């Protein structure tokens, strides 16, 4: 076996008397003795349909497909979708459950070869399966397929038990070749020739001539081997793997064609599985064998073998390798007889170790690393403080020869004090390259020349050691049984200064429990206490400043009084890890504190160790893993046991840095790494919609648009990010545009539910980040329309509006008709009253006043002596009598009912023509028809009113009155050449016009008035 790079073994010393001396290997977790590959495992426990994985493929969307002996499996990083034969639905399912090969062609169609059911095409969106059988029945050897190869024109070549065949996806027809017999592997070279491997060895097929040429592999010594796998690498070398004869190679373009056996240093196994040779993108060749997985570097002929080791977490799950595949991210997938193994492309370069190897779920006392240090010689020193198996361990990084530190062993180590029987709290190397150990029994200095530790005369246990810029060594204890003290040891002048804890001294050390000392650049000593916050000692004055929480006002103060660790960065900021409050940053100049907790992304608020790297990032050991904290952006990146750490729980102060390399101690081992070698997964994950549930019923996946009825507004949308390395750390965010105003960050939740969605147009979109927080900001989306119910549709709204308007129109019309009817009725009563009054007035004027005036006139005419003087009054009285008779006639012409409208109106006009001005013209047209007496009387009144207006107000010189009888209506037209209504400005004229309009409305007639300064024309139309 190859030695693990950088370290080889640790030697454990058990107590003499109580103990014995043993030597064991210190195992890097998961990969001692073979390589640093760590595999994740998928099996039937995670949903795989069957354990034997014969084929692996990744489609262009990023989903992984696994062919097993019991169905085809689609994997999204979280769960499996299984495709199997269904006797009740043979038209849409597989015809056989043993899947021997999977291939996605250039058009994105997925094909599966089966061991007895022929070739199958799988619709990746709907899951529908279409089978294409070569033989007439499933027992036919032609339906026993082993591999699929796509040629340059898109045709699919399949190796079957009956021979070689080509399938044309366009015509869905097979072309069969009976030779060679029983082929199982096929590939194509740059010249277009096909190489076929099987029970008869290797043959070359020229599709242009249709001829097969057998290639001899025996070389006169071996029988023709059964070739189970073929690979044509990037250099044109054809690799042939056989079931029993190992690996052979041939230059496919060379002459003559001759295979040579390939087995560097005899390390390759003889049995190569079907399709068991695979080349990754780095040019390495991987072999699937029955005795494990083998990796070959063709350039150096180096062979690495990976086998199952149940005592090592992350090893292969089974030695029987069936299939190999490298996905687009560079992760490598291995199918075995016990499920799928995957090693990620982006590995975290954490080198994890244990003093006594044990499973990650089990902790031993010796693996509880309390302190560690890499000295100037490159030797790593470890201190433990848990349980009865306590002591220190030395791991020589240069000679790779670690031994337990001891004092009772003679030989190269001479005993001064026993560290093997005491708890070692701290290790420290000062600037003079002196190594110090603080234990429960005191302070020890390592004597390099003698190879052992010597106790330094210090009367207390030692928890912390640090050296300031002046060379003073500061030590402190913390023990309930001892007096708590901080000592300044001036080793040059053999002087010591002690600072004791006195509860009553407010200017002194305020707590008896000390976790760490920090010598700052300013010369002040910072003390991390278990209940007194941070104590800051000024060595010149001997006084302490205390930084404590202010629980009433947490802003700018520490948020916890338990300080577990301290660190000063290059800017002079003091970083404090607390027991409950996360990470606190203290500015010594202002005393202000900035706090970072789990709300900012830390995995735990219990911070146990702090160190920085060469880029200025802080690395934090917490109670739940390791964190990288960017001091500039405050971004937190977390690592845990599945990333290669020996344990997620770190120990207080167990951290060290040397030459850019960081070391951390945990409760189950220790690890080291160079921060520059920690690679993040920079590939954004593809994001897809994987499921849709509407009203608790599964629905087909939408492509671009989903339309639902108004009562289908309860839905759940499932989605996935295709990142297969630590998929549980993928993060998601979704938004239903039209409802959600912002992105909803759901962390690891992979579904979104919406209830009672209102009708409308929406767009659902989702994005995701991989395990290292790299987001695919584009994500995926689809349109969603919730159709409104029929009573909320546009056509219904339009019809409702039309109906409303129609109803309003009918209502208004009805209301208007009722109102007009009421007005007509009231107007009729008024008109009847007026007519009655006119008749009474006419009778009174004619019979009473007219008779009286006639009598007076007659008597006046009988007075001869006064006739001359009374001539003018008599003349005026005669005129008055005539006017009175005219008015009486107009009020109620006595012949109206007999003569009719035309005759009465003509007579009235003739009576008006008493002088040369104005000139009247009365015209009638058409066949005269009688109207009812009321209508004729109202028309007559209107005509008289219009004539009076023309005479009195318009000062017209010509007045024309026309009475026109049409078949369906009668028109009255009165026209003059007067001043017009606007020019006259006579109120009486306006009142008369209003009276005319009311009369016309009563008759339901149409009245049109056309008036201007040059004259007026009024038209009244009455329908019969």
PDB file of N, CA and C in Angstrom, residues 75 184 194 339 370 407 410 476 584 614 733 818:
ATOM      1  N   UNK A  75     -32.482   9.943 -10.684  1.00  0.00           N
ATOM      2  CA  UNK A  75     -32.086  10.476  -9.375  1.00  0.00           C
ATOM      3  C   UNK A  75     -31.868  11.976  -9.483  1.00  0.00           C
ATOM      4  N   UNK A 184     -20.563  -7.767 -27.080  1.00  0.00           N
ATOM      5  CA  UNK A 184     -21.041  -7.102 -25.864  1.00  0.00           C
ATOM      6  C   UNK A 184     -20.527  -5.663 -25.743  1.00  0.00           C
ATOM      7  N   UNK A 194     -15.791   0.586 -36.770  1.00  0.00           N
ATOM      8  CA  UNK A 194     -16.318   0.157 -35.483  1.00  0.00           C
ATOM      9  C   UNK A 194     -15.481  -0.996 -34.954  1.00  0.00           C
ATOM     10  N   UNK A 339     -25.125  -0.953  -4.535  1.00  0.00           N
ATOM     11  CA  UNK A 339     -25.539   0.425  -4.736  1.00  0.00           C
ATOM     12  C   UNK A 339     -24.514   1.280  -5.455  1.00  0.00           C
ATOM     13  N   UNK A 370      -7.030  18.381  23.197  1.00  0.00           N
ATOM     14  CA  UNK A 370      -7.243  19.601  23.947  1.00  0.00           C
ATOM     15  C   UNK A 370      -6.328  20.734  23.477  1.00  0.00           C
ATOM     16  N   UNK A 407       7.955  10.269  30.242  1.00  0.00           N
ATOM     17  CA  UNK A 407       9.088  10.607  31.112  1.00  0.00           C
ATOM     18  C   UNK A 407       9.644   9.391  31.822  1.00  0.00           C
ATOM     19  N   UNK A 410      13.419   5.050  29.428  1.00  0.00           N
ATOM     20  CA  UNK A 410      14.847   5.278  29.307  1.00  0.00           C
ATOM     21  C   UNK A 410      15.258   5.186  27.841  1.00  0.00           C
ATOM     22  N   UNK A 476      -1.284  31.355  33.177  1.00  0.00           N
ATOM     23  CA  UNK A 476      -2.450  31.495  34.049  1.00  0.00           C
ATOM     24  C   UNK A 476      -3.016  30.120  34.317  1.00  0.00           C
ATOM     25  N   UNK A 584     -17.767  37.927  18.876  1.00  0.00           N
ATOM     26  CA  UNK A 584     -17.800  39.347  19.242  1.00  0.00           C
ATOM     27  C   UNK A 584     -16.499  40.010  18.801  1.00  0.00           C
ATOM     28  N   UNK A 614      -3.834  33.467   5.707  1.00  0.00           N
ATOM     29  CA  UNK A 614      -2.982  34.472   5.066  1.00  0.00           C
ATOM     30  C   UNK A 614      -3.777  35.507   4.279  1.00  0.00           C
ATOM     31  N   UNK A 733     -34.942  29.570  -3.455  1.00  0.00           N
ATOM     32  CA  UNK A 733     -35.762  30.777  -3.340  1.00  0.00           C
ATOM     33  C   UNK A 733     -36.767  30.757  -4.480  1.00  0.00           C
ATOM     34  N   UNK A 818     -93.536  57.328 -17.878  1.00  0.00           N
ATOM     35  CA  UNK A 818     -94.482  57.586 -16.787  1.00  0.00           C
ATOM     36  C   UNK A 818     -94.518  59.055 -16.433  1.00  0.00           C
TER      37      UNK A 818
END
